[in-house]
Amino acid sequence: LRFDETKETEVVRHDGKRSDGYLEHIFKHAAKELFGMDVKEITYKTLKNKDFQEVTLEKDGETVLRFAAAYGFRNIQNMVLKLKKGKFLYHFVEVLACPGGCLNGKGQAQSEDGKPDKALLRQMEEVYTSIPVRLPETNVHVQRMYQDWLEGLDSKKVQETLHTKYSAENQTASSLDIKW
Protein backbone atom coordinates (compact mmCIF):
# COMPACT_ATOMS: atom_id res chain seq x y z
CA LEU A 1 0.00 0.00 0.00
CA ARG A 2 1.38 3.35 -1.02
CA PHE A 3 -0.26 6.31 0.66
CA ASP A 4 0.55 8.61 -2.25
CA GLU A 5 -1.75 6.45 -4.38
CA THR A 6 -4.74 7.00 -2.12
CA LYS A 7 -7.12 9.83 -2.84
CA GLU A 8 -9.46 11.05 -0.12
CA THR A 9 -12.66 12.50 -1.50
CA GLU A 10 -13.69 14.20 1.72
CA VAL A 11 -12.24 15.55 4.92
CA VAL A 12 -13.19 13.48 7.96
CA ARG A 13 -12.39 13.62 11.66
CA HIS A 14 -12.30 11.39 14.71
CA ASP A 15 -14.85 11.44 17.52
CA GLY A 16 -14.85 14.47 19.77
CA LYS A 17 -16.05 18.00 19.59
CA ARG A 18 -12.63 19.64 19.35
CA SER A 19 -9.05 18.83 18.51
CA ASP A 20 -8.79 16.89 21.76
CA GLY A 21 -11.26 14.16 20.79
CA TYR A 22 -8.96 11.15 21.00
CA LEU A 23 -10.11 10.61 24.59
CA GLU A 24 -13.68 10.29 23.35
CA HIS A 25 -12.79 7.86 20.58
CA ILE A 26 -10.66 5.66 22.84
CA PHE A 27 -13.27 5.77 25.65
CA LYS A 28 -16.09 4.67 23.33
CA HIS A 29 -13.90 1.99 21.75
CA ALA A 30 -12.77 0.65 25.16
CA ALA A 31 -16.36 0.60 26.45
CA LYS A 32 -17.43 -1.45 23.42
CA GLU A 33 -14.45 -3.82 23.27
CA LEU A 34 -13.96 -4.40 27.00
CA PHE A 35 -17.51 -4.21 28.35
CA GLY A 36 -19.84 -4.58 25.33
CA MET A 37 -21.34 -1.15 25.95
CA ASP A 38 -22.20 1.35 23.20
CA VAL A 39 -21.53 4.86 24.49
CA LYS A 40 -23.16 7.54 22.36
CA GLU A 41 -22.50 10.67 24.42
CA ILE A 42 -19.70 11.37 26.86
CA THR A 43 -20.18 13.54 29.93
CA TYR A 44 -17.14 15.37 31.23
CA LYS A 45 -17.07 16.10 34.96
CA THR A 46 -15.00 19.18 35.82
CA LEU A 47 -12.80 18.53 38.83
CA LYS A 48 -10.49 21.21 40.30
CA ASN A 49 -10.66 23.49 37.25
CA LYS A 50 -12.09 23.57 33.71
CA ASP A 51 -8.84 22.15 32.31
CA PHE A 52 -8.90 18.98 34.41
CA GLN A 53 -11.93 16.86 33.62
CA GLU A 54 -12.92 13.26 34.18
CA VAL A 55 -15.00 10.75 32.21
CA THR A 56 -16.16 7.51 33.80
CA LEU A 57 -18.06 4.42 32.72
CA GLU A 58 -20.16 2.50 35.20
CA LYS A 59 -21.37 -1.05 34.85
CA ASP A 60 -23.48 -2.75 37.50
CA GLY A 61 -22.85 0.15 39.90
CA GLU A 62 -19.07 -0.11 39.63
CA THR A 63 -16.75 2.34 37.85
CA VAL A 64 -14.97 0.24 35.22
CA LEU A 65 -13.30 2.98 33.15
CA ARG A 66 -11.87 6.25 34.43
CA PHE A 67 -10.34 8.66 31.91
CA ALA A 68 -9.10 12.21 32.39
CA ALA A 69 -8.29 15.22 30.26
CA ALA A 70 -5.45 17.35 31.67
CA TYR A 71 -4.73 20.59 29.84
CA GLY A 72 -2.06 23.14 30.73
CA PHE A 73 1.21 22.65 32.58
CA ARG A 74 -0.29 23.22 36.04
CA ASN A 75 -2.59 20.22 35.58
CA ILE A 76 0.17 18.15 33.99
CA GLN A 77 2.45 18.88 36.96
CA ASN A 78 -0.26 17.86 39.44
CA MET A 79 -0.86 14.68 37.46
CA VAL A 80 2.85 13.76 37.51
CA LEU A 81 3.04 14.36 41.26
CA LYS A 82 0.00 12.15 41.88
CA LEU A 83 1.49 9.46 39.63
CA LYS A 84 4.70 9.52 41.66
CA LYS A 85 2.71 9.10 44.87
CA GLY A 86 0.69 6.24 43.38
CA LYS A 87 -2.56 8.18 43.83
CA PHE A 88 -3.60 8.53 40.21
CA LEU A 89 -6.65 6.40 39.43
CA TYR A 90 -6.98 6.85 35.66
CA HIS A 91 -6.77 4.23 32.92
CA PHE A 92 -6.08 6.85 30.25
CA VAL A 93 -5.16 10.53 30.35
CA GLU A 94 -5.28 12.91 27.41
CA VAL A 95 -2.60 15.55 27.98
CA LEU A 96 -2.44 18.83 26.07
CA ALA A 97 0.02 21.58 26.98
CA CYS A 98 -2.33 24.46 26.16
CA PRO A 99 -5.03 25.42 28.66
CA GLY A 100 -8.34 24.95 26.85
CA GLY A 101 -6.80 22.48 24.39
CA CYS A 102 -4.98 22.82 21.09
CA LEU A 103 -7.50 25.13 19.42
CA ASN A 104 -6.80 27.58 22.22
CA GLY A 105 -3.03 27.26 21.79
CA LYS A 106 -0.58 30.07 21.24
CA GLY A 107 -1.02 31.56 17.81
CA GLN A 108 -4.41 29.98 17.26
CA ALA A 109 -7.59 31.75 18.35
CA GLN A 110 -6.09 35.01 19.55
CA SER A 111 -6.85 38.63 18.88
CA GLU A 112 -4.16 41.05 17.72
CA ASP A 113 -3.29 41.92 21.33
CA GLY A 114 -2.52 38.24 22.08
CA LYS A 115 -5.61 37.60 24.19
CA PRO A 116 -7.94 34.65 23.52
CA ASP A 117 -10.51 35.40 20.83
CA LYS A 118 -13.52 33.51 22.19
CA ALA A 119 -15.69 34.25 19.14
CA LEU A 120 -13.04 32.89 16.77
CA LEU A 121 -12.52 29.83 18.99
CA ARG A 122 -16.30 29.12 18.95
CA GLN A 123 -16.33 29.52 15.17
CA MET A 124 -13.39 27.11 14.76
CA GLU A 125 -15.13 24.55 17.00
CA GLU A 126 -18.34 24.87 14.93
CA VAL A 127 -16.43 24.29 11.69
CA TYR A 128 -14.62 21.31 13.21
CA THR A 129 -17.84 19.67 14.48
CA SER A 130 -19.49 20.14 11.08
CA ILE A 131 -16.93 17.77 9.50
CA PRO A 132 -18.28 14.20 9.35
CA VAL A 133 -16.88 11.59 11.74
CA ARG A 134 -15.29 8.45 10.33
CA LEU A 135 -13.93 5.89 12.73
CA PRO A 136 -10.36 4.79 11.88
CA GLU A 137 -11.36 1.13 11.83
CA THR A 138 -13.86 1.80 9.02
CA ASN A 139 -11.27 3.48 6.78
CA VAL A 140 -10.59 1.25 3.77
CA HIS A 141 -6.95 2.36 3.67
CA VAL A 142 -6.41 1.39 7.31
CA GLN A 143 -8.07 -1.97 6.64
CA ARG A 144 -5.77 -2.57 3.65
CA MET A 145 -2.73 -1.62 5.73
CA TYR A 146 -3.68 -4.23 8.34
CA GLN A 147 -4.29 -6.84 5.66
CA ASP A 148 -1.35 -6.19 3.33
CA TRP A 149 1.42 -4.75 5.50
CA LEU A 150 0.60 -5.91 9.04
CA GLU A 151 -0.51 -9.40 7.99
CA GLY A 152 -3.91 -9.30 9.77
CA LEU A 153 -5.48 -7.81 12.88
CA ASP A 154 -3.93 -10.17 15.43
CA SER A 155 -0.64 -10.95 13.73
CA LYS A 156 2.78 -11.02 15.35
CA LYS A 157 3.71 -7.99 13.23
CA VAL A 158 0.79 -6.01 14.71
CA GLN A 159 1.97 -6.85 18.23
CA GLU A 160 5.57 -5.88 17.44
CA THR A 161 4.71 -2.72 15.50
CA LEU A 162 1.74 -1.18 17.29
CA HIS A 163 1.80 -2.43 20.88
CA THR A 164 3.93 -1.28 23.78
CA LYS A 165 4.70 -3.09 27.01
CA TYR A 166 5.29 -1.19 30.21
CA SER A 167 7.01 -2.44 33.30
CA ALA A 168 7.90 -0.85 36.60
CA GLU A 169 11.43 0.42 37.02
CA ASN A 170 13.29 0.32 40.28
CA GLN A 171 14.53 3.75 41.25
CA THR A 172 18.22 3.92 41.96
CA ALA A 173 20.20 6.57 43.79
CA SER A 174 21.82 7.60 40.51
CA SER A 175 18.60 8.11 38.56
CA LEU A 176 17.59 11.64 37.66
CA ASP A 177 14.56 12.89 39.53
CA ILE A 178 12.55 15.60 37.83
CA LYS A 179 11.39 18.24 40.30
CA TRP A 180 8.30 20.11 39.16
CSV table of C-alpha atoms in Angstrom, one decimal:
chain,number,residue,atom,x,y,z
A,1,LEU,CA,0.0,0.0,0.0
A,2,ARG,CA,1.4,3.3,-1.0
A,3,PHE,CA,-0.3,6.3,0.7
A,4,ASP,CA,0.6,8.6,-2.2
A,5,GLU,CA,-1.8,6.4,-4.4
A,6,THR,CA,-4.7,7.0,-2.1
A,7,LYS,CA,-7.1,9.8,-2.8
A,8,GLU,CA,-9.5,11.0,-0.1
A,9,THR,CA,-12.7,12.5,-1.5
A,10,GLU,CA,-13.7,14.2,1.7
A,11,VAL,CA,-12.2,15.5,4.9
A,12,VAL,CA,-13.2,13.5,8.0
A,13,ARG,CA,-12.4,13.6,11.7
A,14,HIS,CA,-12.3,11.4,14.7
A,15,ASP,CA,-14.9,11.4,17.5
A,16,GLY,CA,-14.9,14.5,19.8
A,17,LYS,CA,-16.1,18.0,19.6
A,18,ARG,CA,-12.6,19.6,19.3
A,19,SER,CA,-9.1,18.8,18.5
A,20,ASP,CA,-8.8,16.9,21.8
A,21,GLY,CA,-11.3,14.2,20.8
A,22,TYR,CA,-9.0,11.1,21.0
A,23,LEU,CA,-10.1,10.6,24.6
A,24,GLU,CA,-13.7,10.3,23.4
A,25,HIS,CA,-12.8,7.9,20.6
A,26,ILE,CA,-10.7,5.7,22.8
A,27,PHE,CA,-13.3,5.8,25.6
A,28,LYS,CA,-16.1,4.7,23.3
A,29,HIS,CA,-13.9,2.0,21.7
A,30,ALA,CA,-12.8,0.6,25.2
A,31,ALA,CA,-16.4,0.6,26.5
A,32,LYS,CA,-17.4,-1.5,23.4
A,33,GLU,CA,-14.5,-3.8,23.3
A,34,LEU,CA,-14.0,-4.4,27.0
A,35,PHE,CA,-17.5,-4.2,28.3
A,36,GLY,CA,-19.8,-4.6,25.3
A,37,MET,CA,-21.3,-1.1,26.0
A,38,ASP,CA,-22.2,1.4,23.2
A,39,VAL,CA,-21.5,4.9,24.5
A,40,LYS,CA,-23.2,7.5,22.4
A,41,GLU,CA,-22.5,10.7,24.4
A,42,ILE,CA,-19.7,11.4,26.9
A,43,THR,CA,-20.2,13.5,29.9
A,44,TYR,CA,-17.1,15.4,31.2
A,45,LYS,CA,-17.1,16.1,35.0
A,46,THR,CA,-15.0,19.2,35.8
A,47,LEU,CA,-12.8,18.5,38.8
A,48,LYS,CA,-10.5,21.2,40.3
A,49,ASN,CA,-10.7,23.5,37.2
A,50,LYS,CA,-12.1,23.6,33.7
A,51,ASP,CA,-8.8,22.2,32.3
A,52,PHE,CA,-8.9,19.0,34.4
A,53,GLN,CA,-11.9,16.9,33.6
A,54,GLU,CA,-12.9,13.3,34.2
A,55,VAL,CA,-15.0,10.8,32.2
A,56,THR,CA,-16.2,7.5,33.8
A,57,LEU,CA,-18.1,4.4,32.7
A,58,GLU,CA,-20.2,2.5,35.2
A,59,LYS,CA,-21.4,-1.1,34.9
A,60,ASP,CA,-23.5,-2.8,37.5
A,61,GLY,CA,-22.9,0.2,39.9
A,62,GLU,CA,-19.1,-0.1,39.6
A,63,THR,CA,-16.8,2.3,37.8
A,64,VAL,CA,-15.0,0.2,35.2
A,65,LEU,CA,-13.3,3.0,33.2
A,66,ARG,CA,-11.9,6.2,34.4
A,67,PHE,CA,-10.3,8.7,31.9
A,68,ALA,CA,-9.1,12.2,32.4
A,69,ALA,CA,-8.3,15.2,30.3
A,70,ALA,CA,-5.5,17.3,31.7
A,71,TYR,CA,-4.7,20.6,29.8
A,72,GLY,CA,-2.1,23.1,30.7
A,73,PHE,CA,1.2,22.7,32.6
A,74,ARG,CA,-0.3,23.2,36.0
A,75,ASN,CA,-2.6,20.2,35.6
A,76,ILE,CA,0.2,18.1,34.0
A,77,GLN,CA,2.4,18.9,37.0
A,78,ASN,CA,-0.3,17.9,39.4
A,79,MET,CA,-0.9,14.7,37.5
A,80,VAL,CA,2.8,13.8,37.5
A,81,LEU,CA,3.0,14.4,41.3
A,82,LYS,CA,0.0,12.1,41.9
A,83,LEU,CA,1.5,9.5,39.6
A,84,LYS,CA,4.7,9.5,41.7
A,85,LYS,CA,2.7,9.1,44.9
A,86,GLY,CA,0.7,6.2,43.4
A,87,LYS,CA,-2.6,8.2,43.8
A,88,PHE,CA,-3.6,8.5,40.2
A,89,LEU,CA,-6.7,6.4,39.4
A,90,TYR,CA,-7.0,6.9,35.7
A,91,HIS,CA,-6.8,4.2,32.9
A,92,PHE,CA,-6.1,6.8,30.2
A,93,VAL,CA,-5.2,10.5,30.3
A,94,GLU,CA,-5.3,12.9,27.4
A,95,VAL,CA,-2.6,15.6,28.0
A,96,LEU,CA,-2.4,18.8,26.1
A,97,ALA,CA,0.0,21.6,27.0
A,98,CYS,CA,-2.3,24.5,26.2
A,99,PRO,CA,-5.0,25.4,28.7
A,100,GLY,CA,-8.3,25.0,26.9
A,101,GLY,CA,-6.8,22.5,24.4
A,102,CYS,CA,-5.0,22.8,21.1
A,103,LEU,CA,-7.5,25.1,19.4
A,104,ASN,CA,-6.8,27.6,22.2
A,105,GLY,CA,-3.0,27.3,21.8
A,106,LYS,CA,-0.6,30.1,21.2
A,107,GLY,CA,-1.0,31.6,17.8
A,108,GLN,CA,-4.4,30.0,17.3
A,109,ALA,CA,-7.6,31.8,18.3
A,110,GLN,CA,-6.1,35.0,19.6
A,111,SER,CA,-6.8,38.6,18.9
A,112,GLU,CA,-4.2,41.1,17.7
A,113,ASP,CA,-3.3,41.9,21.3
A,114,GLY,CA,-2.5,38.2,22.1
A,115,LYS,CA,-5.6,37.6,24.2
A,116,PRO,CA,-7.9,34.7,23.5
A,117,ASP,CA,-10.5,35.4,20.8
A,118,LYS,CA,-13.5,33.5,22.2
A,119,ALA,CA,-15.7,34.3,19.1
A,120,LEU,CA,-13.0,32.9,16.8
A,121,LEU,CA,-12.5,29.8,19.0
A,122,ARG,CA,-16.3,29.1,19.0
A,123,GLN,CA,-16.3,29.5,15.2
A,124,MET,CA,-13.4,27.1,14.8
A,125,GLU,CA,-15.1,24.5,17.0
A,126,GLU,CA,-18.3,24.9,14.9
A,127,VAL,CA,-16.4,24.3,11.7
A,128,TYR,CA,-14.6,21.3,13.2
A,129,THR,CA,-17.8,19.7,14.5
A,130,SER,CA,-19.5,20.1,11.1
A,131,ILE,CA,-16.9,17.8,9.5
A,132,PRO,CA,-18.3,14.2,9.3
A,133,VAL,CA,-16.9,11.6,11.7
A,134,ARG,CA,-15.3,8.4,10.3
A,135,LEU,CA,-13.9,5.9,12.7
A,136,PRO,CA,-10.4,4.8,11.9
A,137,GLU,CA,-11.4,1.1,11.8
A,138,THR,CA,-13.9,1.8,9.0
A,139,ASN,CA,-11.3,3.5,6.8
A,140,VAL,CA,-10.6,1.3,3.8
A,141,HIS,CA,-6.9,2.4,3.7
A,142,VAL,CA,-6.4,1.4,7.3
A,143,GLN,CA,-8.1,-2.0,6.6
A,144,ARG,CA,-5.8,-2.6,3.6
A,145,MET,CA,-2.7,-1.6,5.7
A,146,TYR,CA,-3.7,-4.2,8.3
A,147,GLN,CA,-4.3,-6.8,5.7
A,148,ASP,CA,-1.3,-6.2,3.3
A,149,TRP,CA,1.4,-4.8,5.5
A,150,LEU,CA,0.6,-5.9,9.0
A,151,GLU,CA,-0.5,-9.4,8.0
A,152,GLY,CA,-3.9,-9.3,9.8
A,153,LEU,CA,-5.5,-7.8,12.9
A,154,ASP,CA,-3.9,-10.2,15.4
A,155,SER,CA,-0.6,-10.9,13.7
A,156,LYS,CA,2.8,-11.0,15.4
A,157,LYS,CA,3.7,-8.0,13.2
A,158,VAL,CA,0.8,-6.0,14.7
A,159,GLN,CA,2.0,-6.9,18.2
A,160,GLU,CA,5.6,-5.9,17.4
A,161,THR,CA,4.7,-2.7,15.5
A,162,LEU,CA,1.7,-1.2,17.3
A,163,HIS,CA,1.8,-2.4,20.9
A,164,THR,CA,3.9,-1.3,23.8
A,165,LYS,CA,4.7,-3.1,27.0
A,166,TYR,CA,5.3,-1.2,30.2
A,167,SER,CA,7.0,-2.4,33.3
A,168,ALA,CA,7.9,-0.8,36.6
A,169,GLU,CA,11.4,0.4,37.0
A,170,ASN,CA,13.3,0.3,40.3
A,171,GLN,CA,14.5,3.7,41.2
A,172,THR,CA,18.2,3.9,42.0
A,173,ALA,CA,20.2,6.6,43.8
A,174,SER,CA,21.8,7.6,40.5
A,175,SER,CA,18.6,8.1,38.6
A,176,LEU,CA,17.6,11.6,37.7
A,177,ASP,CA,14.6,12.9,39.5
A,178,ILE,CA,12.6,15.6,37.8
A,179,LYS,CA,11.4,18.2,40.3
A,180,TRP,CA,8.3,20.1,39.2
